[in-house]
């Protein structure tokens, strides 16, 4: 199965997971606390089950690393491939009921995201990309076509222009103020979950500095979308963000640029 066909299948799986999330979103739901004190809901578990079942049904037997089952992951396959999944990114936003949560599914190959699907079911929008196929936004719901629309980053702002900076709604960073001072004139656009990277990919923001902790599954899918839309996701040292050691889980600090 080539990446274009695999993207279609992954999009369907992510949408199915989104429907499972929305069924729980529409009613009261239970909330637990993980060992790291982060919240866990019924929806996280339901989406995980849908995604893992769907990915395991695909040909190739590619292993799955999900936030909700890290111990069941034995590593990438012989081709350096694995699925990287966050069944519900932005659980705090889900609990707040502000709609800014996503389903993230990425295919990693030799440490690089080559395919990504991000679905925001409450907002009825998704972003998807694969190497050799491009990056797209899909809006569905009443009055929408549900067709894939190509997206592209905005490019670097003109000298002296105001930068559109997207930042975390639930995870403010003490290091961010100093970085922004060096950047120059800017407007801050708050956003939850992996939608921050997607705003860069569609040209609605110029830069996303993440000077705080994240995990691989928080970024993998949207990273693929940004790159295929012409942007960059780099460490503070200017190196591409990598996913070659999935057992370590944590990302370094990084910057998402809406330009090449």
Coordinates of C-alpha atoms in Angstrom, one line a residue:
X1 CA 0.0 0.0 0.0
X2 CA 1.5 3.4 -1.0
X3 CA 1.4 6.4 1.2
X4 CA -1.5 8.0 -0.7
X5 CA -3.7 5.0 -0.1
X6 CA -2.5 4.6 3.4
X7 CA -3.4 8.3 4.1
X8 CA -7.0 7.5 3.0
X9 CA -7.2 4.6 5.4
X10 CA -5.6 6.5 8.2
X11 CA -8.0 9.4 7.7
X12 CA -11.0 7.0 8.0
X13 CA -9.6 5.5 11.3
X14 CA -9.0 9.0 12.8
X15 CA -12.5 10.1 11.9
X16 CA -13.9 6.9 13.5
X17 CA -12.0 7.7 16.7
X18 CA -13.3 11.3 16.5
X19 CA -16.9 10.0 16.4
X20 CA -16.2 7.8 19.5
X21 CA -14.9 10.9 21.3
X22 CA -17.9 13.0 20.4
X23 CA -20.3 10.4 21.6
X24 CA -18.7 10.8 25.1
X25 CA -18.3 14.6 24.7
X26 CA -22.0 14.9 24.4
X27 CA -22.7 13.5 27.9
X28 CA -21.2 13.4 31.4
X29 CA -17.9 11.5 31.5
X30 CA -15.5 10.2 34.1
X31 CA -12.0 11.7 34.6
X32 CA -9.1 9.8 36.1
X33 CA -5.5 11.0 37.0
X34 CA -2.4 9.3 35.5
X35 CA 0.8 8.9 37.5
X36 CA 2.1 12.1 36.0
X37 CA -1.0 13.9 37.3
X38 CA -2.3 14.5 33.8
X39 CA -6.0 13.8 33.2
X40 CA -7.4 10.7 31.5
X41 CA -11.0 10.3 30.3
X42 CA -13.3 7.7 28.9
X43 CA -12.8 9.3 25.5
X44 CA -9.0 8.8 25.6
X45 CA -9.5 5.1 26.1
X46 CA -12.3 4.8 23.5
X47 CA -10.4 6.6 20.8
X48 CA -7.3 4.4 21.6
X49 CA -9.3 1.2 21.1
X50 CA -10.7 2.4 17.8
X51 CA -7.3 3.5 16.4
X52 CA -5.3 0.5 17.5
X53 CA -8.0 -1.9 16.1
X54 CA -8.0 0.0 12.8
X55 CA -4.2 0.2 12.4
X56 CA -3.7 -3.4 13.3
X57 CA -6.2 -4.3 10.5
X58 CA -4.0 -2.6 7.9
X59 CA -1.4 -4.6 5.9
X60 CA 2.2 -4.6 6.9
X61 CA 1.9 -5.3 10.6
X62 CA 3.5 -1.9 11.5
X63 CA 3.9 -1.6 15.3
X64 CA 1.8 1.1 17.2
X65 CA 3.1 3.4 19.9
X66 CA 0.1 5.1 21.6
X67 CA 0.2 7.4 24.5
X68 CA -2.3 5.1 26.2
X69 CA -0.2 2.0 25.8
X70 CA 3.5 2.8 25.8
X71 CA 4.5 -0.5 27.5
X72 CA 3.0 -2.5 24.7
X73 CA 5.4 -1.0 22.2
X74 CA 8.5 -3.1 21.3
X75 CA 10.1 -0.7 18.8
X76 CA 10.0 0.1 15.1
X77 CA 9.9 -2.7 12.6
X78 CA 12.7 -3.9 10.3
X79 CA 12.0 -0.9 7.9
X80 CA 12.3 1.6 10.7
X81 CA 8.5 2.2 10.7
X82 CA 6.0 2.6 13.5
X83 CA 2.7 4.3 14.1
X84 CA 2.7 7.2 16.6
X85 CA -0.7 7.9 18.1
X86 CA -2.3 10.4 20.5
X87 CA -5.9 9.2 20.7
X88 CA -7.0 12.5 22.4
X89 CA -4.5 15.3 22.3
X90 CA -5.7 18.2 24.5
X91 CA -7.5 16.3 27.2
X92 CA -7.6 19.5 29.3
X93 CA -9.4 21.3 26.4
X94 CA -11.8 18.3 26.1
X95 CA -12.6 18.7 29.8
X96 CA -13.1 22.4 29.4
X97 CA -15.3 21.7 26.4
X98 CA -13.7 24.4 24.2
X99 CA -13.4 22.1 21.2
X100 CA -9.6 22.5 20.8
X101 CA -8.7 18.8 21.0
X102 CA -7.5 16.4 18.3
X103 CA -6.9 12.8 17.3
X104 CA -3.3 12.5 16.1
X105 CA -2.0 9.6 14.0
X106 CA 1.5 9.7 12.3
X107 CA 3.5 7.2 10.4
X108 CA 7.2 7.4 11.4
X109 CA 9.9 6.1 9.1
X110 CA 13.6 6.1 10.2
X111 CA 12.8 8.8 12.7
X112 CA 10.9 11.1 10.3
X113 CA 7.1 11.6 10.1
X114 CA 6.1 10.7 6.5
X115 CA 2.3 10.7 7.0
X116 CA 0.1 12.5 9.5
X117 CA -3.6 12.9 10.2
X118 CA -5.0 15.4 12.7
X119 CA -8.8 15.4 13.3
X120 CA -10.5 18.0 15.5
X121 CA -14.0 16.4 15.7
X122 CA -15.7 19.1 17.7
X123 CA -14.5 21.8 15.2
X124 CA -15.4 19.5 12.3
X125 CA -12.0 20.0 10.7
X126 CA -9.0 17.8 9.9
X127 CA -5.5 18.2 8.5
X128 CA -3.6 15.5 6.7
X129 CA -0.5 15.0 4.7
X130 CA 1.9 12.4 3.3
X131 CA 5.2 12.6 1.5
X132 CA 4.6 12.9 -2.3
X133 CA 1.0 13.8 -1.8
X134 CA 1.0 17.2 -0.1
X135 CA -0.8 18.8 2.8
X136 CA -4.6 19.3 3.0
X137 CA -7.4 20.7 5.2
X138 CA -10.8 19.2 5.3
X139 CA -13.9 21.0 6.7
X140 CA -17.1 19.0 7.1
X141 CA -20.5 19.6 8.6
X142 CA -23.5 21.6 7.3
X143 CA -22.7 23.6 4.2
X144 CA -19.2 22.2 3.8
X145 CA -18.0 20.0 1.0
X146 CA -15.8 17.7 3.0
X147 CA -13.3 17.8 0.2
X148 CA -9.5 18.1 0.6
X149 CA -8.2 21.7 0.1
X150 CA -4.4 22.1 -0.4
X151 CA -2.7 24.2 2.3
X152 CA 0.6 26.1 2.4
X153 CA 2.5 28.0 5.0
X154 CA 2.5 31.8 4.8
X155 CA 6.2 32.3 4.5
X156 CA 8.4 34.7 6.6
X157 CA 6.8 38.0 7.5
X158 CA 8.2 41.1 5.8
X159 CA 10.9 43.0 7.8
X160 CA 9.2 45.1 10.5
X161 CA 5.9 43.3 10.2
X162 CA 4.1 41.9 13.2
X163 CA 4.7 38.1 13.7
X164 CA 1.6 36.0 14.3
X165 CA 2.7 33.7 17.2
X166 CA 0.7 30.7 18.2
X167 CA 1.0 29.5 21.8
X168 CA -0.3 26.9 24.2
X169 CA -3.7 27.7 25.9
X170 CA -3.1 25.3 28.8
X171 CA 0.7 25.2 29.1
X172 CA 2.3 28.7 29.3
X173 CA 6.1 28.6 29.5
X174 CA 8.3 30.9 31.6
X175 CA 11.0 30.9 28.9
X176 CA 8.6 32.2 26.2
X177 CA 8.7 35.9 27.2
X178 CA 12.4 36.2 26.6
X179 CA 12.2 34.4 23.2
X180 CA 9.3 36.7 22.1
X181 CA 11.3 39.8 23.1
X182 CA 14.0 38.7 20.7
X183 CA 11.5 38.0 18.0
X184 CA 10.2 41.6 17.9
X185 CA 6.6 42.9 17.3
X186 CA 4.1 40.1 17.5
X187 CA 0.5 39.1 18.2
X188 CA -0.2 36.0 20.3
X189 CA -2.8 33.5 19.1
X190 CA -3.7 31.0 21.9
X191 CA -4.7 27.5 20.8
X192 CA -4.8 24.0 22.3
X193 CA -3.5 20.7 21.2
X194 CA -1.7 19.9 17.9
X195 CA -3.9 22.5 16.2
X196 CA -1.1 25.0 17.0
X197 CA 1.1 23.3 14.4
X198 CA -1.8 23.1 12.0
X199 CA -2.3 26.9 12.1
X200 CA 1.2 27.2 10.9
X201 CA 0.6 24.7 8.1
X202 CA -2.4 26.5 6.7
X203 CA -0.8 29.9 6.9
X204 CA -2.9 31.3 9.8
X205 CA 0.2 31.9 12.0
X206 CA 3.9 32.4 11.4
X207 CA 5.7 30.7 14.2
X208 CA 5.1 28.4 17.2
X209 CA 7.8 28.4 19.8
X210 CA 7.4 25.4 22.2
X211 CA 9.7 26.1 25.2
X212 CA 8.1 23.5 27.4
X213 CA 7.6 19.7 27.7
X214 CA 5.9 17.7 25.0
X215 CA 5.9 14.1 24.0
X216 CA 6.4 12.5 20.6
X217 CA 2.7 11.7 20.1
X218 CA 1.8 15.4 20.7
X219 CA 3.7 16.5 17.6
X220 CA 4.3 13.6 15.1
X221 CA 1.1 13.9 13.0
X222 CA 1.0 17.7 12.8
X223 CA 4.7 17.8 12.1
X224 CA 4.1 15.8 8.9
X225 CA 1.4 18.3 7.9
X226 CA 3.7 21.3 8.5
X227 CA 6.6 19.8 6.5
X228 CA 4.4 18.9 3.6
X229 CA 2.9 22.4 3.7
X230 CA 6.4 23.9 3.3
X231 CA 7.2 24.6 7.0
X232 CA 9.9 23.5 9.4
X233 CA 9.8 21.9 12.9
X234 CA 13.3 22.4 14.5
X235 CA 15.0 22.1 17.8
X236 CA 16.5 25.2 19.3
X237 CA 19.8 24.2 17.7
X238 CA 18.2 24.4 14.3
X239 CA 18.1 20.6 13.7
X240 CA 14.9 18.8 12.4
X241 CA 12.8 17.4 15.3
X242 CA 13.3 13.6 15.2
X243 CA 11.4 10.5 16.3
X244 CA 14.2 7.9 16.1
X245 CA 14.2 6.9 19.8
X246 CA 10.6 6.4 20.6
X247 CA 11.3 4.7 23.9
X248 CA 12.4 8.1 25.3
X249 CA 9.0 9.7 24.6
X250 CA 9.9 13.3 25.4
X251 CA 10.7 16.0 22.7
X252 CA 13.3 18.6 23.2
X253 CA 12.2 22.3 23.0
X254 CA 11.4 23.2 19.4
X255 CA 10.2 25.9 17.1
X256 CA 7.7 25.5 14.2
X257 CA 8.4 28.0 11.4
X258 CA 5.9 28.8 8.6
X259 CA 8.7 29.3 6.2
X260 CA 11.6 27.4 4.6

